[in-house]
Tab-separated table of C-alpha atoms in Angstrom:
chain	number	residue	atom	x	y	z
I	1	MET	CA	-11.814	40.596	24.801
I	2	SER	CA	-12.128	42.270	21.421
I	3	GLN	CA	-12.983	40.408	18.223
I	4	ALA	CA	-9.536	41.232	16.832
I	5	ALA	CA	-7.824	39.713	19.889
I	6	ILE	CA	-9.973	36.564	19.691
I	7	THR	CA	-9.173	36.247	15.995
I	8	SER	CA	-5.472	36.714	16.706
I	9	GLN	CA	-5.494	33.983	19.367
I	10	LEU	CA	-7.428	31.643	17.082
I	11	TYR	CA	-4.906	32.181	14.304
I	12	LYS	CA	-1.947	31.669	16.640
I	13	LYS	CA	-3.431	28.447	18.030
I	14	GLU	CA	-4.093	27.107	14.546
I	15	MET	CA	-0.581	27.984	13.363
I	16	GLU	CA	1.044	26.328	16.387
I	17	LYS	CA	-0.978	23.133	16.008
I	18	THR	CA	0.835	20.133	14.547
I	19	ASN	CA	-1.452	18.258	12.128
I	20	TYR	CA	-0.188	14.688	12.459
I	21	LYS	CA	-2.852	13.248	10.168
I	22	ILE	CA	-1.678	15.337	7.229
I	23	LEU	CA	1.981	14.686	8.068
I	24	ILE	CA	1.451	10.919	8.172
I	25	ILE	CA	-0.428	10.920	4.861
I	26	MET	CA	2.354	13.001	3.305
I	27	GLY	CA	4.918	10.586	4.720
I	28	ILE	CA	3.046	7.691	3.106
I	29	CYS	CA	2.858	9.526	-0.225
I	30	HIS	CA	6.552	10.290	0.007
I	31	LEU	CA	7.209	6.595	0.631
I	32	LEU	CA	5.164	5.596	-2.419
I	33	ASN	CA	6.785	8.244	-4.628
I	34	ASP	CA	10.341	7.378	-3.643
I	35	SER	CA	9.764	3.623	-3.767
I	36	ILE	CA	8.892	4.147	-7.445
I	37	GLN	CA	12.096	6.140	-7.923
I	38	ALA	CA	13.955	3.349	-6.148
I	39	VAL	CA	12.885	0.982	-8.905
I	40	VAL	CA	15.395	2.650	-11.250
I	41	PRO	CA	18.670	1.936	-9.359
I	42	ALA	CA	17.152	-1.352	-8.165
I	43	MET	CA	16.962	-2.415	-11.805
I	44	PHE	CA	20.647	-1.716	-12.471
I	45	PRO	CA	21.875	-5.304	-11.879
I	46	ILE	CA	18.977	-6.575	-14.030
I	47	LEU	CA	19.637	-4.126	-16.890
I	48	GLU	CA	23.399	-4.680	-16.705
I	49	LYS	CA	22.867	-8.365	-17.464
I	50	SER	CA	19.832	-8.325	-19.768
I	51	MET	CA	20.864	-5.332	-21.927
I	52	GLY	CA	24.641	-5.446	-21.474
I	53	LEU	CA	24.857	-1.883	-20.140
I	54	THR	CA	28.155	-0.485	-18.849
I	55	PHE	CA	28.611	1.252	-15.506
I	56	THR	CA	28.793	4.534	-17.414
I	57	GLN	CA	25.406	3.884	-19.087
I	58	LEU	CA	23.891	2.998	-15.709
I	59	GLY	CA	25.285	6.275	-14.382
I	60	ILE	CA	23.650	8.145	-17.282
I	61	ILE	CA	20.280	6.586	-16.415
I	62	ALA	CA	20.667	7.720	-12.801
I	63	PHE	CA	21.764	11.135	-14.100
I	64	ALA	CA	18.645	11.442	-16.275
I	65	LEU	CA	16.386	10.614	-13.337
I	66	ASN	CA	18.036	12.779	-10.720
I	67	MET	CA	19.234	15.772	-12.712
I	68	VAL	CA	15.781	16.549	-14.109
I	69	ALA	CA	14.421	16.528	-10.563
I	70	SER	CA	17.330	18.668	-9.392
I	71	ILE	CA	16.953	21.328	-12.078
I	72	MET	CA	13.166	21.512	-11.887
I	73	GLN	CA	12.670	21.425	-8.103
I	74	PRO	CA	13.971	24.960	-7.434
I	75	VAL	CA	11.984	26.214	-10.447
I	76	VAL	CA	8.806	24.607	-9.101
I	77	GLY	CA	9.652	26.021	-5.658
I	78	ILE	CA	9.972	29.576	-6.993
I	79	MET	CA	6.680	29.281	-8.890
I	80	THR	CA	4.755	27.903	-5.918
I	81	ASP	CA	6.244	30.454	-3.508
I	82	LYS	CA	4.561	33.083	-5.678
I	83	LYS	CA	1.383	31.105	-6.321
I	84	PRO	CA	0.798	27.830	-4.422
I	85	MET	CA	-0.595	25.037	-6.617
I	86	PRO	CA	-2.176	22.337	-4.426
I	87	PHE	CA	-3.262	20.102	-7.320
I	88	ALA	CA	0.252	20.038	-8.773
I	89	LEU	CA	0.855	17.162	-6.340
I	90	PRO	CA	-1.487	14.571	-7.947
I	91	VAL	CA	-0.619	15.850	-11.441
I	92	GLY	CA	3.077	15.284	-10.777
I	93	LEU	CA	2.485	11.727	-9.594
I	94	THR	CA	0.512	11.052	-12.776
I	95	SER	CA	3.690	11.818	-14.737
I	96	THR	CA	5.518	9.329	-12.530
I	97	LEU	CA	2.839	6.706	-13.225
I	98	ILE	CA	3.316	7.091	-16.986
I	99	GLY	CA	7.091	6.920	-16.598
I	100	VAL	CA	7.147	3.731	-14.559
I	101	PHE	CA	4.791	2.052	-17.030
I	102	GLY	CA	7.151	3.001	-19.854
I	103	LEU	CA	10.128	1.715	-17.875
I	104	ALA	CA	8.587	-1.734	-17.554
I	105	PHE	CA	8.283	-2.123	-21.328
I	106	ALA	CA	11.257	-0.040	-22.547
I	107	PRO	CA	13.022	-1.946	-25.378
I	108	SER	CA	16.233	0.101	-25.511
I	109	PHE	CA	18.637	2.286	-23.566
I	110	ALA	CA	17.126	5.462	-25.081
I	111	SER	CA	13.562	4.513	-24.109
I	112	ILE	CA	14.714	3.755	-20.565
I	113	VAL	CA	16.202	7.254	-20.334
I	114	LEU	CA	12.940	8.788	-21.641
I	115	SER	CA	10.891	6.872	-19.064
I	116	VAL	CA	13.059	7.907	-16.140
I	117	LEU	CA	12.837	11.532	-17.311
I	118	LEU	CA	9.054	11.359	-16.772
I	119	ILE	CA	9.628	9.865	-13.327
I	120	GLY	CA	12.076	12.686	-12.597
I	121	ILE	CA	9.523	15.324	-13.624
I	122	GLY	CA	6.978	13.822	-11.237
I	123	SER	CA	9.542	13.905	-8.444
I	124	ALA	CA	10.430	17.531	-9.205
I	125	VAL	CA	6.807	18.590	-8.762
I	126	PHE	CA	6.154	16.423	-5.708
I	127	HIS	CA	9.063	17.302	-3.426
I	128	PRO	CA	8.874	21.124	-3.077
I	129	GLU	CA	5.098	21.111	-2.651
I	130	GLY	CA	5.249	18.094	-0.345
I	131	SER	CA	7.787	19.886	1.843
I	132	ARG	CA	5.529	22.969	1.856
I	133	VAL	CA	2.588	20.872	3.077
I	134	ALA	CA	4.798	19.464	5.848
I	135	TYR	CA	5.801	23.019	6.791
I	136	MET	CA	2.168	24.162	6.829
I	137	ALA	CA	1.130	21.207	9.014
I	138	ALA	CA	4.140	21.458	11.363
I	139	GLY	CA	3.008	24.108	13.815
I	140	GLN	CA	5.978	24.741	16.106
I	141	ARG	CA	7.575	21.304	15.580
I	142	ARG	CA	9.246	21.866	12.247
I	143	GLY	CA	12.095	19.418	12.759
I	144	LEU	CA	9.732	16.604	13.732
I	145	ALA	CA	7.285	17.437	10.917
I	146	GLN	CA	10.007	17.435	8.284
I	147	SER	CA	11.339	14.146	9.690
I	148	ILE	CA	7.922	12.487	9.413
I	149	TYR	CA	7.690	13.667	5.820
I	150	GLN	CA	11.262	12.811	4.844
I	151	VAL	CA	11.370	9.439	6.588
I	152	GLY	CA	8.643	8.328	4.220
I	153	GLY	CA	10.866	9.119	1.252
I	154	ASN	CA	13.930	7.438	2.712
I	155	SER	CA	11.858	4.388	3.625
I	156	GLY	CA	10.701	4.224	0.026
I	157	GLN	CA	14.314	4.345	-1.153
I	158	ALA	CA	15.183	1.629	1.344
I	159	LEU	CA	12.731	-0.677	-0.402
I	160	ALA	CA	14.983	-0.795	-3.494
I	161	PRO	CA	16.930	-3.914	-2.419
I	162	LEU	CA	13.713	-5.757	-1.539
I	163	ILE	CA	12.194	-4.675	-4.849
I	164	THR	CA	15.187	-6.197	-6.615
I	165	ALA	CA	15.256	-9.425	-4.611
I	166	LEU	CA	11.504	-10.127	-4.467
I	167	ILE	CA	10.135	-8.597	-7.694
I	168	LEU	CA	12.746	-7.674	-10.281
I	169	VAL	CA	15.006	-10.741	-10.026
I	170	PRO	CA	12.146	-13.245	-10.534
I	171	LEU	CA	10.061	-11.075	-12.911
I	172	GLY	CA	12.766	-9.063	-14.649
I	173	GLN	CA	12.173	-5.650	-16.214
I	174	ARG	CA	8.438	-6.317	-16.666
I	175	GLY	CA	8.064	-6.520	-12.889
I	176	ALA	CA	8.258	-2.724	-12.743
I	177	VAL	CA	4.717	-2.566	-14.131
I	178	TRP	CA	3.382	-3.415	-10.666
I	179	PHE	CA	4.486	0.018	-9.511
I	180	THR	CA	1.872	1.693	-11.679
I	181	PHE	CA	-0.590	0.567	-8.976
I	182	VAL	CA	1.636	2.152	-6.316
I	183	ALA	CA	1.591	5.405	-8.287
I	184	ALA	CA	-2.202	5.252	-8.632
I	185	ILE	CA	-2.615	4.946	-4.842
I	186	ALA	CA	-0.308	7.933	-4.347
I	187	VAL	CA	-2.345	10.015	-6.816
I	188	LEU	CA	-5.574	9.303	-4.901
I	189	LEU	CA	-4.005	10.216	-1.547
I	190	LEU	CA	-2.598	13.416	-2.994
I	191	VAL	CA	-6.020	14.478	-4.257
I	192	TYR	CA	-7.109	14.390	-0.589
I	193	ILE	CA	-4.002	16.374	0.425
I	194	ALA	CA	-4.645	18.920	-2.346
I	195	ASN	CA	-8.165	19.544	-1.002
I	196	TRP	CA	-6.810	20.098	2.546
I	197	TYR	CA	-4.049	22.320	1.153
I	198	THR	CA	-6.627	24.454	-0.681
I	199	LYS	CA	-8.784	24.847	2.462
I	200	LYS	CA	-5.726	25.719	4.562
I	201	LEU	CA	-4.730	28.449	2.131
I	202	ARG	CA	-8.260	29.894	2.217
I	203	PHE	CA	-8.312	29.761	6.019
I	204	ASP	CA	-4.953	31.533	6.317
I	205	LEU	CA	-6.040	34.201	3.843
I	206	GLU	CA	-9.337	34.793	5.658
I	207	ILE	CA	-7.678	35.086	9.070
I	208	LEU	CA	-5.081	37.499	7.749
I	209	LYS	CA	-7.782	39.601	6.079
I	210	ARG	CA	-9.652	39.812	9.369
I	211	LYS	CA	-6.475	41.054	10.996
I	212	GLY	CA	-6.193	43.679	8.268
I	213	LYS	CA	-2.937	42.300	6.842
I	214	GLU	CA	-2.022	41.042	3.441
I	215	ALA	CA	-1.464	37.316	3.043
I	216	THR	CA	2.093	37.510	1.919
I	217	ALA	CA	5.163	35.528	2.927
I	218	ILE	CA	7.679	37.017	5.302
I	219	SER	CA	10.651	38.164	3.286
I	220	SER	CA	14.294	38.279	4.235
I	221	PRO	CA	17.001	40.247	2.451
I	222	TYR	CA	19.616	38.180	0.586
I	223	SER	CA	22.763	39.526	2.189
I	224	ASN	CA	26.175	38.313	1.097
I	225	LYS	CA	26.558	36.428	4.371
I	226	ILE	CA	23.275	34.573	3.909
I	227	GLY	CA	24.396	33.605	0.416
I	228	LEU	CA	27.682	32.281	1.810
I	229	TYR	CA	25.919	30.229	4.473
I	230	LEU	CA	23.526	28.785	1.927
I	231	THR	CA	26.425	27.879	-0.379
I	232	LEU	CA	28.192	26.078	2.472
I	233	LEU	CA	25.008	24.188	3.327
I	234	LEU	CA	24.564	23.093	-0.280
I	235	PHE	CA	28.191	21.939	-0.396
I	236	LEU	CA	27.553	19.757	2.655
I	237	ILE	CA	24.564	18.261	0.866
I	238	PHE	CA	26.895	17.631	-2.081
I	239	ALA	CA	29.222	15.532	0.110
I	240	ARG	CA	26.372	13.531	1.623
I	241	SER	CA	24.636	12.943	-1.708
I	242	TRP	CA	27.747	11.693	-3.488
I	243	TYR	CA	28.368	9.172	-0.730
I	244	VAL	CA	24.766	7.949	-0.716
I	245	SER	CA	24.863	7.736	-4.518
I	246	GLY	CA	27.994	5.603	-4.385
I	247	MET	CA	26.389	3.229	-1.919
I	248	THR	CA	22.964	2.901	-3.541
I	249	ASN	CA	24.200	2.543	-7.112
I	250	TYR	CA	27.474	0.650	-6.799
I	251	TYR	CA	27.928	-1.004	-3.392
I	252	ALA	CA	26.033	-4.084	-4.602
I	253	PHE	CA	28.673	-4.555	-7.314
I	254	PHE	CA	31.416	-4.126	-4.690
I	255	ALA	CA	29.857	-6.823	-2.480
I	256	ILE	CA	29.394	-9.191	-5.425
I	257	GLU	CA	33.043	-8.760	-6.485
I	258	ASN	CA	34.695	-8.818	-3.044
I	259	TYR	CA	32.444	-11.115	-1.037
I	260	GLN	CA	31.221	-13.312	-3.911
I	261	PHE	CA	27.627	-12.466	-2.971
I	262	SER	CA	24.611	-13.196	-5.149
I	263	ILE	CA	22.545	-10.215	-6.322
I	264	GLN	CA	19.917	-11.003	-3.688
I	265	LYS	CA	22.415	-11.150	-0.799
I	266	ALA	CA	24.112	-7.924	-1.889
I	267	GLN	CA	20.707	-6.232	-1.887
I	268	VAL	CA	20.098	-7.347	1.712
I	269	TYR	CA	23.236	-5.465	2.777
I	270	LEU	CA	22.156	-2.382	0.881
I	271	PHE	CA	18.711	-2.710	2.480
I	272	ALA	CA	20.365	-2.476	5.919
I	273	PHE	CA	22.086	0.779	4.916
I	274	LEU	CA	18.892	2.335	3.577
I	275	VAL	CA	16.569	1.224	6.389
I	276	ALA	CA	19.009	2.502	9.000
I	277	GLY	CA	19.155	5.739	7.006
I	278	ALA	CA	15.379	6.055	7.144
I	279	ILE	CA	15.443	5.548	10.916
I	280	GLY	CA	18.208	8.141	11.209
I	281	THR	CA	16.134	10.580	9.170
I	282	PHE	CA	13.244	10.238	11.604
I	283	PHE	CA	15.315	10.759	14.751
I	284	GLY	CA	17.364	13.619	13.275
I	285	GLY	CA	14.448	16.084	13.278
I	286	PRO	CA	13.433	15.767	16.955
I	287	LEU	CA	17.113	15.768	17.992
I	288	ALA	CA	17.615	18.990	16.013
I	289	ASP	CA	14.558	20.570	17.687
I	290	ARG	CA	16.262	19.903	21.022
I	291	PHE	CA	20.016	20.224	20.403
I	292	GLY	CA	20.181	22.533	17.387
I	293	LYS	CA	20.153	21.959	13.666
I	294	ARG	CA	23.753	22.949	13.001
I	295	ASN	CA	25.000	20.590	15.718
I	296	ILE	CA	23.139	17.629	14.226
I	297	ILE	CA	24.425	18.413	10.707
I	298	LEU	CA	28.008	18.529	12.028
I	299	LEU	CA	27.745	15.315	14.059
I	300	SER	CA	26.037	13.541	11.170
I	301	LEU	CA	28.887	14.031	8.678
I	302	ILE	CA	31.900	13.891	11.015
I	303	GLY	CA	30.432	10.883	12.830
I	304	THR	CA	30.102	9.051	9.520
I	305	LEU	CA	33.757	9.522	8.493
I	306	PRO	CA	35.454	6.732	10.516
I	307	LEU	CA	32.673	4.306	9.615
I	308	SER	CA	32.802	5.028	5.879
I	309	ILE	CA	36.612	4.774	5.742
I	310	LEU	CA	36.618	1.415	7.534
I	311	LEU	CA	33.693	-0.090	5.590
I	312	PRO	CA	35.516	-1.304	2.406
I	313	PHE	CA	38.081	-3.213	4.495
I	314	ALA	CA	35.605	-4.939	6.810
I	315	SER	CA	34.643	-8.602	6.788
I	316	PRO	CA	31.171	-9.399	5.417
I	317	ALA	CA	29.610	-9.681	8.899
I	318	PHE	CA	31.259	-6.478	10.174
I	319	ALA	CA	30.407	-4.663	6.928
I	320	PHE	CA	26.700	-5.301	7.578
I	321	ILE	CA	26.965	-3.589	10.977
I	322	LEU	CA	29.020	-0.708	9.571
I	323	LEU	CA	26.549	-0.161	6.740
I	324	ALA	CA	23.662	0.126	9.189
I	325	LEU	CA	25.555	2.523	11.473
I	326	THR	CA	26.723	4.624	8.522
I	327	GLY	CA	23.207	4.926	7.135
I	328	PHE	CA	21.767	5.940	10.511
I	329	VAL	CA	24.396	8.565	11.359
I	330	LEU	CA	24.718	10.068	7.870
I	331	MET	CA	21.007	10.421	7.154
I	332	SER	CA	20.155	11.912	10.564
I	333	SER	CA	20.866	15.310	8.983
I	334	PHE	CA	18.647	14.818	5.913
I	335	SER	CA	15.481	16.545	7.122
I	336	VAL	CA	17.492	18.910	9.317
I	337	THR	CA	19.239	20.562	6.357
I	338	VAL	CA	15.842	21.309	4.783
I	339	VAL	CA	14.498	23.064	7.889
I	340	TYR	CA	17.814	24.885	8.436
I	341	ALA	CA	17.634	26.306	4.904
I	342	GLN	CA	13.958	27.260	5.276
I	343	GLU	CA	14.737	29.216	8.450
I	344	LEU	CA	17.897	30.691	6.923
I	345	VAL	CA	15.807	32.292	4.153
I	346	PRO	CA	12.284	32.880	5.572
I	347	GLY	CA	9.356	33.123	3.188
I	348	LYS	CA	10.998	30.964	0.502
I	349	ILE	CA	9.756	27.554	1.628
I	350	GLY	CA	9.396	26.049	-1.839
I	351	LEU	CA	12.675	27.428	-3.158
I	352	MET	CA	14.680	26.252	-0.134
I	353	SER	CA	13.093	22.822	-0.285
I	354	GLY	CA	13.789	22.667	-3.997
I	355	LEU	CA	17.427	23.623	-3.487
I	356	THR	CA	18.163	21.305	-0.567
I	357	VAL	CA	16.192	18.219	-1.604
I	358	GLY	CA	16.540	18.933	-5.325
I	359	LEU	CA	20.248	19.487	-4.996
I	360	ALA	CA	20.523	16.149	-3.230
I	361	PHE	CA	19.045	14.531	-6.357
I	362	GLY	CA	21.244	16.602	-8.656
I	363	MET	CA	24.472	15.972	-6.805
I	364	GLY	CA	23.557	12.302	-6.628
I	365	ALA	CA	23.042	12.387	-10.391
I	366	ILE	CA	26.461	13.894	-11.069
I	367	GLY	CA	27.976	11.535	-8.533
I	368	SER	CA	26.413	8.545	-10.291
I	369	VAL	CA	28.052	9.455	-13.589
I	370	VAL	CA	31.439	10.348	-12.077
I	371	LEU	CA	31.573	7.296	-9.824
I	372	GLY	CA	30.345	5.037	-12.625
I	373	TYR	CA	33.091	6.340	-14.930
I	374	LEU	CA	35.621	5.988	-12.106
I	375	ALA	CA	34.530	2.385	-11.511
I	376	ASP	CA	35.047	1.604	-15.202
I	377	GLN	CA	38.542	3.143	-15.074
I	378	ILE	CA	40.030	2.066	-11.721
I	379	GLY	CA	37.686	-0.682	-10.578
I	380	ILE	CA	34.731	-0.823	-8.234
I	381	THR	CA	36.774	-1.600	-5.111
I	382	LEU	CA	39.047	1.446	-5.266
I	383	THR	CA	36.044	3.624	-6.150
I	384	ILE	CA	34.194	2.591	-2.986
I	385	ILE	CA	37.353	3.173	-0.909
I	386	LEU	CA	37.750	6.722	-2.238
I	387	THR	CA	34.040	7.438	-1.746
I	388	GLY	CA	34.465	6.744	1.968
I	389	PHE	CA	36.466	9.959	2.407
I	390	LEU	CA	33.655	12.281	1.234
I	391	PRO	CA	32.147	12.901	4.719
I	392	ILE	CA	35.367	14.706	5.735
I	393	LEU	CA	33.821	17.775	4.072
I	394	GLY	CA	31.523	17.927	7.102
I	395	VAL	CA	34.113	20.143	8.851
I	396	LEU	CA	32.666	23.005	6.789
I	397	THR	CA	29.641	22.918	9.109
I	398	LEU	CA	31.753	24.783	11.675
I	399	PHE	CA	31.485	27.885	9.477
I	400	LEU	CA	27.656	27.869	9.603
I	401	PRO	CA	25.928	30.095	12.190
I	402	GLN	CA	24.257	28.606	15.239
I	403	ASP	CA	20.475	28.260	14.937
I	404	LYS	CA	19.654	31.281	17.128
I	405	LYS	CA	21.793	33.565	14.972
């Protein structure tokens, strides 16, 4: 066998290998990063009482956090598609560390907004590059790899109710300072990831040079049809993100008003929704590898609709079950939409990750403001009822092409 053939087989074997160690570390880092982000909405009931903030002001805080991440993620993705930046990962988390420290000691509404902007910048840098690392370590199991990575983030978000009940309620705003240690751990882990990332890039470049090819990404023309499909996919993310935003930011207020729950008990219900969502995120990827990404996206949104419509009218015990089922079904498409977009536009891994995950943050940000304003105008109960109809937009999935196409 010739040297070129041996080299080609070596490269193929390496590319098809799934690096679970790297994926697990990235999942842990994603958990740490998103648990820090979860501190912000988790503090809403605390800030509403201690600083007298309105629902609209709380929505603006969520907007500041999520919109910065949304706007910057595609920009970071475009930059890193052209020139990968492994050490952007620990640098981004350092920004988050500074932001969470500022949040713990912020004396005013304006300083809170400034602090969450720094957290948003860290998130904007972390997510596209983190998704790229997951893609690089995936081998042939892209759905599973993205699920391992994304389930870490959703698990971190699921910690928000526990953060509120166990840390922020007894310690108040100052309790957020403990998350500077969480950020520091994430920075150290990401330094390790950045070193692996750098070596992987060098290895890929060397192998491609030996094969006599340039180390460039595979490109795909942006036809009008591809643009239409991508727009539809982003609109589906819009529907999912608005619903999740309504639940994470305002369902606790709904439970307190309608069920006479304490803050702690309301957070337990929200915890069920988020934990089930994290589990759904994990199972969605492998299911998509087997049954098709478009099919899982469709079933995720349409399957959520009857649950979300029924939820506001359920008894407290039944509502707990419905919340868990809704979280599981809805979030099963979270990682799947990322991989679907990456395969829809090959060679633009960072940009597609930035659009799909970043758009989720951005749409959640807009949803936070709109739903917060709506809650101030028509009441929290009617707002949650109307939010339950958002998954009906999932019928648009039928216009997306099957995976093989």
